[in-house]
CSV table of C-alpha atoms in Angstrom, one decimal:
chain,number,residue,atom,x,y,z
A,1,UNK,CA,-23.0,-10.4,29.8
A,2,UNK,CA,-20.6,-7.7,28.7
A,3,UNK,CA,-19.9,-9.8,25.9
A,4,UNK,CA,-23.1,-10.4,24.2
A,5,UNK,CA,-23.6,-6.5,25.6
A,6,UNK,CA,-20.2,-5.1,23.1
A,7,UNK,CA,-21.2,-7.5,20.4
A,8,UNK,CA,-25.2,-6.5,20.2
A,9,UNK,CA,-24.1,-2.6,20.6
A,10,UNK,CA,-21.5,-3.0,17.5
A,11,UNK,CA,-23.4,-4.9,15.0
A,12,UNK,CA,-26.2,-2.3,16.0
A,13,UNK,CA,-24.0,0.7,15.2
A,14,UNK,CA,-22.1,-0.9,12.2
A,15,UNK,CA,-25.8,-1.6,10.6
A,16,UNK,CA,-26.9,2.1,11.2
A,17,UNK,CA,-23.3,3.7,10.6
A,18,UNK,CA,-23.8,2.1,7.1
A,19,UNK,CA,-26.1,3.9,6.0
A,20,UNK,CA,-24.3,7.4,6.7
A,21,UNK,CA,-20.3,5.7,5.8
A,22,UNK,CA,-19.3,6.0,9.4
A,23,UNK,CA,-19.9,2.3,10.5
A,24,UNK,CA,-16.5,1.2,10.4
A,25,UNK,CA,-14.1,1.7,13.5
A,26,UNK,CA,-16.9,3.7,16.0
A,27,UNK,CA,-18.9,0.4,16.5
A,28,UNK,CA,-15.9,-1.1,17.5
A,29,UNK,CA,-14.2,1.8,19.4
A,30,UNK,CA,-17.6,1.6,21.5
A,31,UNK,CA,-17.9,-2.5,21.9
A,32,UNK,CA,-14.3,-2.3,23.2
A,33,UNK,CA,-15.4,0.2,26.0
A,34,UNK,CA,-18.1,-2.1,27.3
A,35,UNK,CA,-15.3,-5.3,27.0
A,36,UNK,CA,-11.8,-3.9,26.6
A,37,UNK,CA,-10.5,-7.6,26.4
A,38,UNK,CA,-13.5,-9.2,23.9
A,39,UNK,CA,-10.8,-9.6,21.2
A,40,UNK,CA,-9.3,-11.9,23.7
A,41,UNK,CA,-12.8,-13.4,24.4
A,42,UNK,CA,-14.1,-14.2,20.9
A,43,UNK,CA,-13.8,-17.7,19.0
A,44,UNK,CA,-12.0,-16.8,16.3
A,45,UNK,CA,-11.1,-19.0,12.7
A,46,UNK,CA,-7.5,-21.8,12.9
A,47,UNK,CA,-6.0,-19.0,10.0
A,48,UNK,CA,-5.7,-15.1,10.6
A,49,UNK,CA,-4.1,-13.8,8.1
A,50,UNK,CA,-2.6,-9.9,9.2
A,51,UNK,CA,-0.9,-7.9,6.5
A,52,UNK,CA,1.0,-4.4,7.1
A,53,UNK,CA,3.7,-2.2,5.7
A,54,UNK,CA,4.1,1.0,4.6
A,55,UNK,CA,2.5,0.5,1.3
A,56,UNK,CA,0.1,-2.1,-0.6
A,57,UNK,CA,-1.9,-3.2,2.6
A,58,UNK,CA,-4.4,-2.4,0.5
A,59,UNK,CA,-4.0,-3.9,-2.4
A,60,UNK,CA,-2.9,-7.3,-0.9
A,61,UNK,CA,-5.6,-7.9,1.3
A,62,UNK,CA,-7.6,-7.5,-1.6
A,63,UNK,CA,-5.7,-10.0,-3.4
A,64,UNK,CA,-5.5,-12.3,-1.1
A,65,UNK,CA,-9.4,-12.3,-0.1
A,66,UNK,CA,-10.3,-12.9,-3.9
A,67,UNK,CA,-7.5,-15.8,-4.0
A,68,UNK,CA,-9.3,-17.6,-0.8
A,69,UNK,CA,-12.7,-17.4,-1.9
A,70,UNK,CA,-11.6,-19.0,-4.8
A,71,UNK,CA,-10.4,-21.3,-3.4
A,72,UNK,CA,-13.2,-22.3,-1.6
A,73,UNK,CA,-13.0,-20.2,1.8
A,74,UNK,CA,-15.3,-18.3,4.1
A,75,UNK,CA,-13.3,-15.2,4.7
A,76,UNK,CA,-14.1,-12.4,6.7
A,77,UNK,CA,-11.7,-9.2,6.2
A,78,UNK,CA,-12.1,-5.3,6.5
A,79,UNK,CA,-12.8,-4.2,3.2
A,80,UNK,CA,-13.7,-0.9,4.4
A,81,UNK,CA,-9.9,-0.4,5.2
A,82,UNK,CA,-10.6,0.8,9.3
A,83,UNK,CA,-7.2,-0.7,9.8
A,84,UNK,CA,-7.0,-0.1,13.8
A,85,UNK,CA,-8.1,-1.7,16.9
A,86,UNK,CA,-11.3,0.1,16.5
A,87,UNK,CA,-11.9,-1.1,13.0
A,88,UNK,CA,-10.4,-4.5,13.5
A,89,UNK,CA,-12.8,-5.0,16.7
A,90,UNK,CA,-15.6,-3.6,14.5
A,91,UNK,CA,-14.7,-6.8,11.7
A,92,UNK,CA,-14.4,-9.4,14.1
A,93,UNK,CA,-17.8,-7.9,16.0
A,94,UNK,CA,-20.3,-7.6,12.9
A,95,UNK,CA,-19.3,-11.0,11.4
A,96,UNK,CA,-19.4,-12.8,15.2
A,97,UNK,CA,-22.7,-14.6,16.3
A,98,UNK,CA,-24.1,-13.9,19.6
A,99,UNK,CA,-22.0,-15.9,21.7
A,100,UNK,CA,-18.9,-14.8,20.4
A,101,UNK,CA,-17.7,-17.1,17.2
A,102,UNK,CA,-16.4,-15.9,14.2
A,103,UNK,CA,-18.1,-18.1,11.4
A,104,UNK,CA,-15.3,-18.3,8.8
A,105,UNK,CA,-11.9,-20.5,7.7
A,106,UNK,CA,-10.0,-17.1,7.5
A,107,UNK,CA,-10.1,-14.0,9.3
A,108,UNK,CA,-8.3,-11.5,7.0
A,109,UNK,CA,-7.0,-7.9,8.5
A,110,UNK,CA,-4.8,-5.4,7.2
A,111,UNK,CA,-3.8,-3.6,10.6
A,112,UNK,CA,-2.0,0.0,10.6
A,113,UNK,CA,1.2,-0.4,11.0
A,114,UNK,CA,2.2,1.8,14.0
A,115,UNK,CA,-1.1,0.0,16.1
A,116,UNK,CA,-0.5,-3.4,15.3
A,117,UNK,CA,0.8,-4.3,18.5
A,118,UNK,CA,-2.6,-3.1,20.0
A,119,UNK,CA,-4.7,-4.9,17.2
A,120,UNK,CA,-2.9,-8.3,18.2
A,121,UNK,CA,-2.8,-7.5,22.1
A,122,UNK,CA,-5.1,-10.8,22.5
A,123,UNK,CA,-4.7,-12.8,20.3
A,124,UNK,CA,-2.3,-12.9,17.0
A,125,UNK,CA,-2.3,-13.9,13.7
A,126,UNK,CA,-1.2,-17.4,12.1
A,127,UNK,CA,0.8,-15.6,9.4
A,128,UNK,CA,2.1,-11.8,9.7
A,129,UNK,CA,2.7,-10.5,6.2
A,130,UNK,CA,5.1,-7.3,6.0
A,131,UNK,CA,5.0,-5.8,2.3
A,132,UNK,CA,7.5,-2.9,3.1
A,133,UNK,CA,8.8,-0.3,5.5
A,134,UNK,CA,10.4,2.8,4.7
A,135,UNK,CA,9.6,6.6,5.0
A,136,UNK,CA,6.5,8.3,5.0
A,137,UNK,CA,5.3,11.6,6.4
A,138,UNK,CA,7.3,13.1,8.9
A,139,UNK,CA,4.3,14.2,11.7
A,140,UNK,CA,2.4,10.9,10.8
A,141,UNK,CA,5.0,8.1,11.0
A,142,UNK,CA,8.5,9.2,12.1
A,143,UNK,CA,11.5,7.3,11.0
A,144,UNK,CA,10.9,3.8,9.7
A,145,UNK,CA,12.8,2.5,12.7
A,146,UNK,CA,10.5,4.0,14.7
A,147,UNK,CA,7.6,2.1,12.4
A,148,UNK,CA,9.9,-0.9,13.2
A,149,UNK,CA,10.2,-1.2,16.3
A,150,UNK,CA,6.5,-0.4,17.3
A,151,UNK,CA,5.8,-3.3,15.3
A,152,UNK,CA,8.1,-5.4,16.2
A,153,UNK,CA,6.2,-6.5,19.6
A,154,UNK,CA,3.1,-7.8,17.2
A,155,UNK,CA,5.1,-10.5,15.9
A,156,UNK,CA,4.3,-13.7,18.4
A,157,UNK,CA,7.0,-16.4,18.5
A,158,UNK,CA,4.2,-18.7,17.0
A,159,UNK,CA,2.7,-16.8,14.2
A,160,UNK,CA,4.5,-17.6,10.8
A,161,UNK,CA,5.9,-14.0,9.1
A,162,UNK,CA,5.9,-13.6,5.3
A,163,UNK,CA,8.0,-10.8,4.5
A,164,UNK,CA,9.5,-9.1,1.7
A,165,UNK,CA,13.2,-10.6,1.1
A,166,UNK,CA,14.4,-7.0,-0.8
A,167,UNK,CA,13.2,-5.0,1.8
A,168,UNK,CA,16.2,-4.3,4.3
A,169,UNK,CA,14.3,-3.2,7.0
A,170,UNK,CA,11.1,-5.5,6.8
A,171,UNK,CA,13.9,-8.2,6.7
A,172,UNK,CA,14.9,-7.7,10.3
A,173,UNK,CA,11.5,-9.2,11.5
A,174,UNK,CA,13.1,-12.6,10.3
A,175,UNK,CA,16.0,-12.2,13.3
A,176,UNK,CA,14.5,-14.6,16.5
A,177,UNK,CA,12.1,-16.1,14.6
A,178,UNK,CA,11.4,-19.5,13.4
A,179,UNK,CA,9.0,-19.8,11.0
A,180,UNK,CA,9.4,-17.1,8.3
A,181,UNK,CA,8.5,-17.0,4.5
A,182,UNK,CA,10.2,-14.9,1.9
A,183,UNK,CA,9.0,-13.5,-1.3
A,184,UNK,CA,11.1,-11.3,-3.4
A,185,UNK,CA,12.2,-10.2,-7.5
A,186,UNK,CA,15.2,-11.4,-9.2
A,187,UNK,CA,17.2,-9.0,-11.3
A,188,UNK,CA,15.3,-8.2,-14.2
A,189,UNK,CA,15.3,-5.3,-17.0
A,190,UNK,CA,14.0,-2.4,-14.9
A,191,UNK,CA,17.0,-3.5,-11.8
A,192,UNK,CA,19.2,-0.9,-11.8
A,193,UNK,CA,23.0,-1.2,-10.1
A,194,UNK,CA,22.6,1.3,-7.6
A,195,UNK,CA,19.8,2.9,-5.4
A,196,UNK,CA,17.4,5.8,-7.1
A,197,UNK,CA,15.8,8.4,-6.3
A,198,UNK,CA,16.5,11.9,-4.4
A,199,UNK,CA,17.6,10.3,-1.3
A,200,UNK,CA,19.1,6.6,0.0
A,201,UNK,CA,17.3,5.4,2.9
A,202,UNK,CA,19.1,2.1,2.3
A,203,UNK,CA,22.6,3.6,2.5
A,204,UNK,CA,23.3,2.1,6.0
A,205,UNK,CA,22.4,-1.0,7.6
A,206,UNK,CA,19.4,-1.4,9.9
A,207,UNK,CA,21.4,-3.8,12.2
A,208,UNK,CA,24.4,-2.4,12.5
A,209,UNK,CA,24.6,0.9,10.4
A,210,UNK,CA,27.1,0.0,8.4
A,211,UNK,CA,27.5,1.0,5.0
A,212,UNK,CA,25.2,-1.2,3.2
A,213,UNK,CA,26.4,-2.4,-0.7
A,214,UNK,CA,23.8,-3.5,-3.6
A,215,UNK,CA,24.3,-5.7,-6.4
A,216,UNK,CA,20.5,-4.7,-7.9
A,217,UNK,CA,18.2,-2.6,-7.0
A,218,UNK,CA,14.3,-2.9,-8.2
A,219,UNK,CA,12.9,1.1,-6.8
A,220,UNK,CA,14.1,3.3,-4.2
A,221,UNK,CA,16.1,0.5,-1.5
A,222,UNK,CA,14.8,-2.0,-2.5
A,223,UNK,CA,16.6,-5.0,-4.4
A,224,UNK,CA,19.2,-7.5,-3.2
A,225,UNK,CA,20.7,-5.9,-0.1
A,226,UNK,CA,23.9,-6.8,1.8
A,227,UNK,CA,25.5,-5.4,4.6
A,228,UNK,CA,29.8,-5.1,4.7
A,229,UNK,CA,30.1,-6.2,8.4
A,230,UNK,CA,27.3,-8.2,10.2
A,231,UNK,CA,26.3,-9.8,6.9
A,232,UNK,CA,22.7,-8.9,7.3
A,233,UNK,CA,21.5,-9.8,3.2
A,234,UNK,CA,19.0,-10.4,1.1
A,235,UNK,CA,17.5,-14.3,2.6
A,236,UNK,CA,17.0,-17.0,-0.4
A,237,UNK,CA,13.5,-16.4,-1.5
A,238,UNK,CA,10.3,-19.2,-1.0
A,239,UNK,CA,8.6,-17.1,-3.2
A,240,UNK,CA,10.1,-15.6,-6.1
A,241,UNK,CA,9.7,-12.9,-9.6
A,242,UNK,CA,11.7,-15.3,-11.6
A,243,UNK,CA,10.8,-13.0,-14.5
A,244,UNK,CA,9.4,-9.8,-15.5
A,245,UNK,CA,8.7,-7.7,-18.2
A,246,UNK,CA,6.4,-4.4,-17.7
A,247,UNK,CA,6.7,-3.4,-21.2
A,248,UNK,CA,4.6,-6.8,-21.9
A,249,UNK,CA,3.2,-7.5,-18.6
A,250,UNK,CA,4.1,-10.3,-18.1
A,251,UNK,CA,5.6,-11.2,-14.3
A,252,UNK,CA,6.8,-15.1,-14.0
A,253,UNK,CA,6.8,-16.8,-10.7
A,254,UNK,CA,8.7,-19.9,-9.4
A,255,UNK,CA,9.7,-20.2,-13.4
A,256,UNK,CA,6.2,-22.0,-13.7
A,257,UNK,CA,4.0,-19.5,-13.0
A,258,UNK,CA,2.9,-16.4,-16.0
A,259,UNK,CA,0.5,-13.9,-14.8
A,260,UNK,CA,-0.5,-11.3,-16.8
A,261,UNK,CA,-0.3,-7.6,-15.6
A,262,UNK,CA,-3.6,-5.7,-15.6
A,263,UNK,CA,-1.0,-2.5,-14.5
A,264,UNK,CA,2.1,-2.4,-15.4
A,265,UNK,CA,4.0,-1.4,-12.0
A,266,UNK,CA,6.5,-2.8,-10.3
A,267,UNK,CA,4.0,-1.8,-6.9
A,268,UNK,CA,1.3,-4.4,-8.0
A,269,UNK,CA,3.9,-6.6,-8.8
A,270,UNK,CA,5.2,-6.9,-5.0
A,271,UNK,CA,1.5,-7.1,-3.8
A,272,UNK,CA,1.1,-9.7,-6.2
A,273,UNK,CA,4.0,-11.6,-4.5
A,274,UNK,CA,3.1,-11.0,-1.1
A,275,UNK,CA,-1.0,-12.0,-1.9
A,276,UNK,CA,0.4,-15.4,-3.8
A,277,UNK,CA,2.6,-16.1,-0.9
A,278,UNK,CA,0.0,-16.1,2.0
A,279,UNK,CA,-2.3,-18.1,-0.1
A,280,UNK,CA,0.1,-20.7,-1.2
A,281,UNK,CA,1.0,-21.0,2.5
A,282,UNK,CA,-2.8,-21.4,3.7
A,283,UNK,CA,-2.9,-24.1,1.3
A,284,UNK,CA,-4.3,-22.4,-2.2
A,285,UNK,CA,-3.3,-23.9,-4.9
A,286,UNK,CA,-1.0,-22.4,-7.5
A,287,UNK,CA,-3.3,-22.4,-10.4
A,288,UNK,CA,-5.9,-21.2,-8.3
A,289,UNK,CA,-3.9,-18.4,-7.2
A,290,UNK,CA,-2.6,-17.7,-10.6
A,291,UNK,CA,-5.8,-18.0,-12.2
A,292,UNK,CA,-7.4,-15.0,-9.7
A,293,UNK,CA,-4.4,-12.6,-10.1
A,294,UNK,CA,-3.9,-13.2,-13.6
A,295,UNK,CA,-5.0,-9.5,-15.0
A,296,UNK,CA,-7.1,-8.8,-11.8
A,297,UNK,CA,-7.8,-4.9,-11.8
A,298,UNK,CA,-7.9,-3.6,-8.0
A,299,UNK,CA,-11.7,-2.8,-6.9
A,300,UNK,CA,-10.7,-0.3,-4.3
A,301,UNK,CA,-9.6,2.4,-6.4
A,302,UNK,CA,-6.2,2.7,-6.5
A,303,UNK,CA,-5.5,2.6,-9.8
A,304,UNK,CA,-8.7,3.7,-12.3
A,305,UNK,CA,-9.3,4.2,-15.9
A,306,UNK,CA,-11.6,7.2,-16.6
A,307,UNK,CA,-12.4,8.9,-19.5
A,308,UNK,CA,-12.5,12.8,-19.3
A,309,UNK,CA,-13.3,14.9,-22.4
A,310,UNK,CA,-10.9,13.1,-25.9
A,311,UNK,CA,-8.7,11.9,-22.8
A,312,UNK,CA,-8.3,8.5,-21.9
A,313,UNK,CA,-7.2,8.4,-18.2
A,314,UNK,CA,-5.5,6.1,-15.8
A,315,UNK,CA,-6.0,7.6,-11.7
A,316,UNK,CA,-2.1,6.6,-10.1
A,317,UNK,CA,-3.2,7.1,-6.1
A,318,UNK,CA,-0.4,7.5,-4.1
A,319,UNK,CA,-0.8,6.5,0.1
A,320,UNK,CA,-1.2,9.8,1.8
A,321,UNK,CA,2.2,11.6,1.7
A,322,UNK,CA,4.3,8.8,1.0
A,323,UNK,CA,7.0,9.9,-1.3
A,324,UNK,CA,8.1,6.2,-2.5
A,325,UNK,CA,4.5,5.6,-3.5
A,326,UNK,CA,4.7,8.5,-5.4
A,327,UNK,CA,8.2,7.9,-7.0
A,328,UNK,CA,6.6,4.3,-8.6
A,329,UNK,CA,3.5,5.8,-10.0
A,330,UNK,CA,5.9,8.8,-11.4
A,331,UNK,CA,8.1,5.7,-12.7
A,332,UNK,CA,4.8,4.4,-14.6
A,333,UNK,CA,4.4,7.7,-16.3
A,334,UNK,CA,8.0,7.7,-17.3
A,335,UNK,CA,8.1,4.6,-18.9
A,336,UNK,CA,4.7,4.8,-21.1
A,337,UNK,CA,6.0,6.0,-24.7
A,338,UNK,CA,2.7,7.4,-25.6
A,339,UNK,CA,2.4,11.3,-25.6
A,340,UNK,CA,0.9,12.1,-22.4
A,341,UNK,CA,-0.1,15.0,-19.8
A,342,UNK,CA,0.5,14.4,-16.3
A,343,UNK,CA,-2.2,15.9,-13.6
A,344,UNK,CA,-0.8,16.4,-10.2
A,345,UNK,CA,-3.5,17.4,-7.4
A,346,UNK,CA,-2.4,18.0,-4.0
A,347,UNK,CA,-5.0,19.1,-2.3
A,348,UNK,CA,-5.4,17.9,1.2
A,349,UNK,CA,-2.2,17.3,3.3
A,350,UNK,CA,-1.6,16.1,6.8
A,351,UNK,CA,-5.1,15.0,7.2
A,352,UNK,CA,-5.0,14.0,11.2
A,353,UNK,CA,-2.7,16.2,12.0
A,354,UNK,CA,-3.4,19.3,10.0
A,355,UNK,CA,0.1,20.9,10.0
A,356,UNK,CA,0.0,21.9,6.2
A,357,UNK,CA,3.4,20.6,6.4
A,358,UNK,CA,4.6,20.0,2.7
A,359,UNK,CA,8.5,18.9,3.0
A,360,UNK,CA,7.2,15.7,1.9
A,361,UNK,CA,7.3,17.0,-1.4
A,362,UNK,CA,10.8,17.5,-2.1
A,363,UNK,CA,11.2,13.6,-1.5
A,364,UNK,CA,9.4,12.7,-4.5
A,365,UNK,CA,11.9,12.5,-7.5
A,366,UNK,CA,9.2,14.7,-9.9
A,367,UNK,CA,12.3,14.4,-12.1
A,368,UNK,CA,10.7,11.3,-13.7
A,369,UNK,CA,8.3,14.0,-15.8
A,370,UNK,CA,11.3,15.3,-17.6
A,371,UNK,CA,11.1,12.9,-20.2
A,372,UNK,CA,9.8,13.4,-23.7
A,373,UNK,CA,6.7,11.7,-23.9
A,374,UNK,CA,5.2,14.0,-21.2
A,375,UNK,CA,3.7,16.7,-23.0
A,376,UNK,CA,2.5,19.2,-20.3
A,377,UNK,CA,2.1,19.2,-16.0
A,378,UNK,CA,-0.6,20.5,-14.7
A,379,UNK,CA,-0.7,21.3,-10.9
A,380,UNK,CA,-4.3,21.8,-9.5
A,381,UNK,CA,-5.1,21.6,-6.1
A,382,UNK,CA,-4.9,23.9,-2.5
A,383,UNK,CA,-1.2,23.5,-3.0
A,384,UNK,CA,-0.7,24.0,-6.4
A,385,UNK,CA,2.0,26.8,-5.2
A,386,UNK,CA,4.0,24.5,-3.2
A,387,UNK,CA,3.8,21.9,-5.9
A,388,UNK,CA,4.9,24.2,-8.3
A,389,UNK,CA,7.8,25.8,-6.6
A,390,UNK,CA,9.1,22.4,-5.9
A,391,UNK,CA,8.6,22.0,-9.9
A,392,UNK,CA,10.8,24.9,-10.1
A,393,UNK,CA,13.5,22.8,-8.8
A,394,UNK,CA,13.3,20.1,-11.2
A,395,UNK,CA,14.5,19.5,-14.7
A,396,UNK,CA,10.9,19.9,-16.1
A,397,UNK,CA,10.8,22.4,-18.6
A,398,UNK,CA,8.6,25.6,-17.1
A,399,UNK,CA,6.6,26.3,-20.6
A,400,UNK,CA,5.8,22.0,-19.9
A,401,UNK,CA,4.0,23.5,-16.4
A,402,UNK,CA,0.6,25.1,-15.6
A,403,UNK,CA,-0.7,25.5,-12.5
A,404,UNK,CA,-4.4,25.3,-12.1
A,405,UNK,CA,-5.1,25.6,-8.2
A,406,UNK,CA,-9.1,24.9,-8.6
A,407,UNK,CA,-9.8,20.8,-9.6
A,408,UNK,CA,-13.0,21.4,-11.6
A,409,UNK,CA,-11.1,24.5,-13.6
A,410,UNK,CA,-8.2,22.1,-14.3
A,411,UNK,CA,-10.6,19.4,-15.6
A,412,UNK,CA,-12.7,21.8,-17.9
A,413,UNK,CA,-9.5,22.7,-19.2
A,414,UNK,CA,-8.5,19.1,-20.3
A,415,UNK,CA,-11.9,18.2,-21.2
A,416,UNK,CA,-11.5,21.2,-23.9
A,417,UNK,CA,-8.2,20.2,-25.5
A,418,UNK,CA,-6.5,17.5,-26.8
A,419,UNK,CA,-6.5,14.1,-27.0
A,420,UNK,CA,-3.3,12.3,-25.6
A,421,UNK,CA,-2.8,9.9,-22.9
A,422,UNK,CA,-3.7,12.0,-19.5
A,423,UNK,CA,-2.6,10.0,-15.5
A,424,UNK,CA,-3.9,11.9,-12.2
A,425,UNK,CA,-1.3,11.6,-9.9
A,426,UNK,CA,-2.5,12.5,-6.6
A,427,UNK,CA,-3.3,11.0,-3.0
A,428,UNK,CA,-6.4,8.6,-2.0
A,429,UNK,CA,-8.1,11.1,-0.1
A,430,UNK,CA,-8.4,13.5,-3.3
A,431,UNK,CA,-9.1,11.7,-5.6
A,432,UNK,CA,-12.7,11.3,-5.5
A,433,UNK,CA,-12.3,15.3,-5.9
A,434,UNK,CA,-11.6,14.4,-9.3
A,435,UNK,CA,-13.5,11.9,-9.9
A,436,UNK,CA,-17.0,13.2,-8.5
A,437,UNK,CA,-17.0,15.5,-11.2
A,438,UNK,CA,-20.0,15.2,-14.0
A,439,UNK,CA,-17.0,15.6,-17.0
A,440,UNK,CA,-15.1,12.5,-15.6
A,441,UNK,CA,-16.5,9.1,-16.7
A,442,UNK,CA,-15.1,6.4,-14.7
A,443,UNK,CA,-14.8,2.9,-16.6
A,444,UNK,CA,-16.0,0.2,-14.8
């Protein structure tokens, strides 16, 4: 009775939270108050597919839900992003019949990765995949090892784990268990011989802290890893970036495989990876996978042409705070060779825990704009101050710098001069600041 009770109760409040945009996790946070164990009660599909990481969840679940329907599968995922208990109970709830079955072949989630281990408390997936862990904002997530090791108790023994073979820390799920995957990037032209960026969070190994030594490195840590005392190493890859060139877009995988890059970053890249390897191991085909990816353009937004006055635009959204995120988009920027001016909007920080904490910022290596085809930064946003005294520190020229604190003033100012190139750098929880406004044309 509780069970057709929670599953009546969240379909009810999913349908009617719908129509005001708060029907994702609340339907779910109540059905699990009626049954706190339905997730362990519910008939659910033979594949459930889980992705996490600190970056590209995303992205990836996108992916890989376009990839399976093509293929021929009923999926059901949660495309509204509620990435929680809560929002995972409310997916599972709204797509369930009465008696408790999930009509699909694949139940899809991209679970938060500090809750996953609450998500997956009943039941767990078939295959885990970890894009990435490394640092974020200090008052949301901690250290990584932290992220790690509340994690770690969502992998099950059974579940297969596709993880990301450059990622030193993601590779530590692999130790214990039996049936892993890996997907990873050879060297190619962007590899660099030693870690970048304003800080090494690879410097020491995750198993034993020892120093750690690279032989490439693809952004930040991550590249082809290997410890000086336990060994601990970059795995052979299942699924590998044979080849790559961002300047053409053109990513090869297995040596068989050419996609063609809608963006050009070395971000959709890895999610491209990571959504071709859980479909290949659910049985997709390669052409079919290939065929879906091949120049797919991301529907939820986190990278999107507009068009604002002579400007033609490109919106670079960066995960809440997270410096790496920021240091790739940065990296996108610097290697366009058209003349270009570079928004930056910060205007909402710490968005759960409202600290107005903004040390995050001297993590990203804002260095990147000191190249010549940046023309001119703007800052706009509630913490255009902060942004620009970190700018103060950088090698950005100052007469390159204007700081525009009000969003719609910034935009009326770039809608009434010039013509170059323009990319929006700010976080997904601004940017519809941007984009909401009447001079912004979004290109569908």
């Amino acid at each position: 009775m509780r069970l057709l009770l929670a599953i009546l109760v969240c379909k009810l409040g999913h349908a009617v939270g719908s129509l005001i945009g708060k029907g994702s996790s609340l339907p779910g946070k109540y059905a699990l108050k009626i049954c706190p164990d339905i997730l362990r009660r519910v008939q659910l599909p033979g594949y459930i597919v889980a992705v996490t990481g600190s970056n590209g969840k995303t992205s990836t679940v996108e992916m890989i839900a376009a990839i399976l329907q093509a293929g021929g599968k009923a999926v059901v995922y949660n495309q509204e992003g509620s990435n929680q208990i809560e929002g995972v109970t409310t997916t599972i709830l709204t797509h369930a019949t009465l008696s408790g079955r999930v009509k699909a072949d694949v139940l899809l989630i991209e679970s938060d990765e500090r809750y996953a281990a609450h998500s997956f408390r009943y039941f767990h997936p078939t295959h885990f995949v970890v894009t990435n862990l490394y640092r974020d904002q200090l008052t949301r997530n901690g250290h990584p090892e932290w992220v790690y090791d509340s994690l770690k108790p969502a992998m099950h023994p059974d579940t297969e784990l596709i993880l990301n073979a450059d990622d030193p820390l993601s590779g530590c799920f692999a130790r214990g268990q039996e049936k892993v995957k890996w997907f990873g990037l050879d060297r190619c032209s962007i590899s660099t011989d030693a870690p970048t960026g304003v800080y090494h969070d690879g410097a020491y190994c995750p198993v034993c802290h020892a120093p750690m030594e690279y032989d490439y490195v693809h952004y930040n840590h991550i590249g082809a890893y290997r410890c000086t005392a336990c060994g601990h190493r970059k795995p052979a890859t299942d699924y590998t970036a044979t080849a790559l060139d961002l300047d053409t877009g053109r990513l090869t995988i297995d040596g068989s495989v050419t996609i063609q890059l809608a963006f050009r970053s070395i971000y959709n890249v890895y999610n491209i990876l990571a959504a071709y390897a859980a479909c290949r191991e659910v049985g997709i085909a390669a052409d079919t996978a290939s065929g879906v990816i091949n120049n797919y353009i991301l529907r939820n937004g986190r990278m999107q042409k507009f068009t604002l006055g002579a400007h033609r635009g490109v919106l670079l959204t960066s995960k809440h705070e997270n410096s790496i995120a920021y240091d790739t988009n940065l990296r996108y920027i610097a290697a366009s060779k058209s003349p270009c001016t570079v928004l930056v909007i910060v205007d909402a920080v710490s968005r759960k825990y409202f600290t107005s904490e903004t040390s995050w910022l001297w993590d990203i290596d804002f260095d990147r704009l000191a190249c010549d085809s940046v023309q001119r930064v703007i800052l706009s946003g509630q913490y255009a101050n902060d942004l620009a005294e970190r700018f103060s520190f950088t090698a950005v020229a100052p007469e390159k710098c204007t700081v525009e604190p009000d969003i719609r003033a910034a935009a009326a100012l770039l809608e009434s001069q010039g013509d170059e190139d323009l990319y929006v750098v700010t976080c997904f929880s601004d940017r519809d600041k941007l984009l909401d406004l009447p001079c912004v044309k979004k290109e569908v």
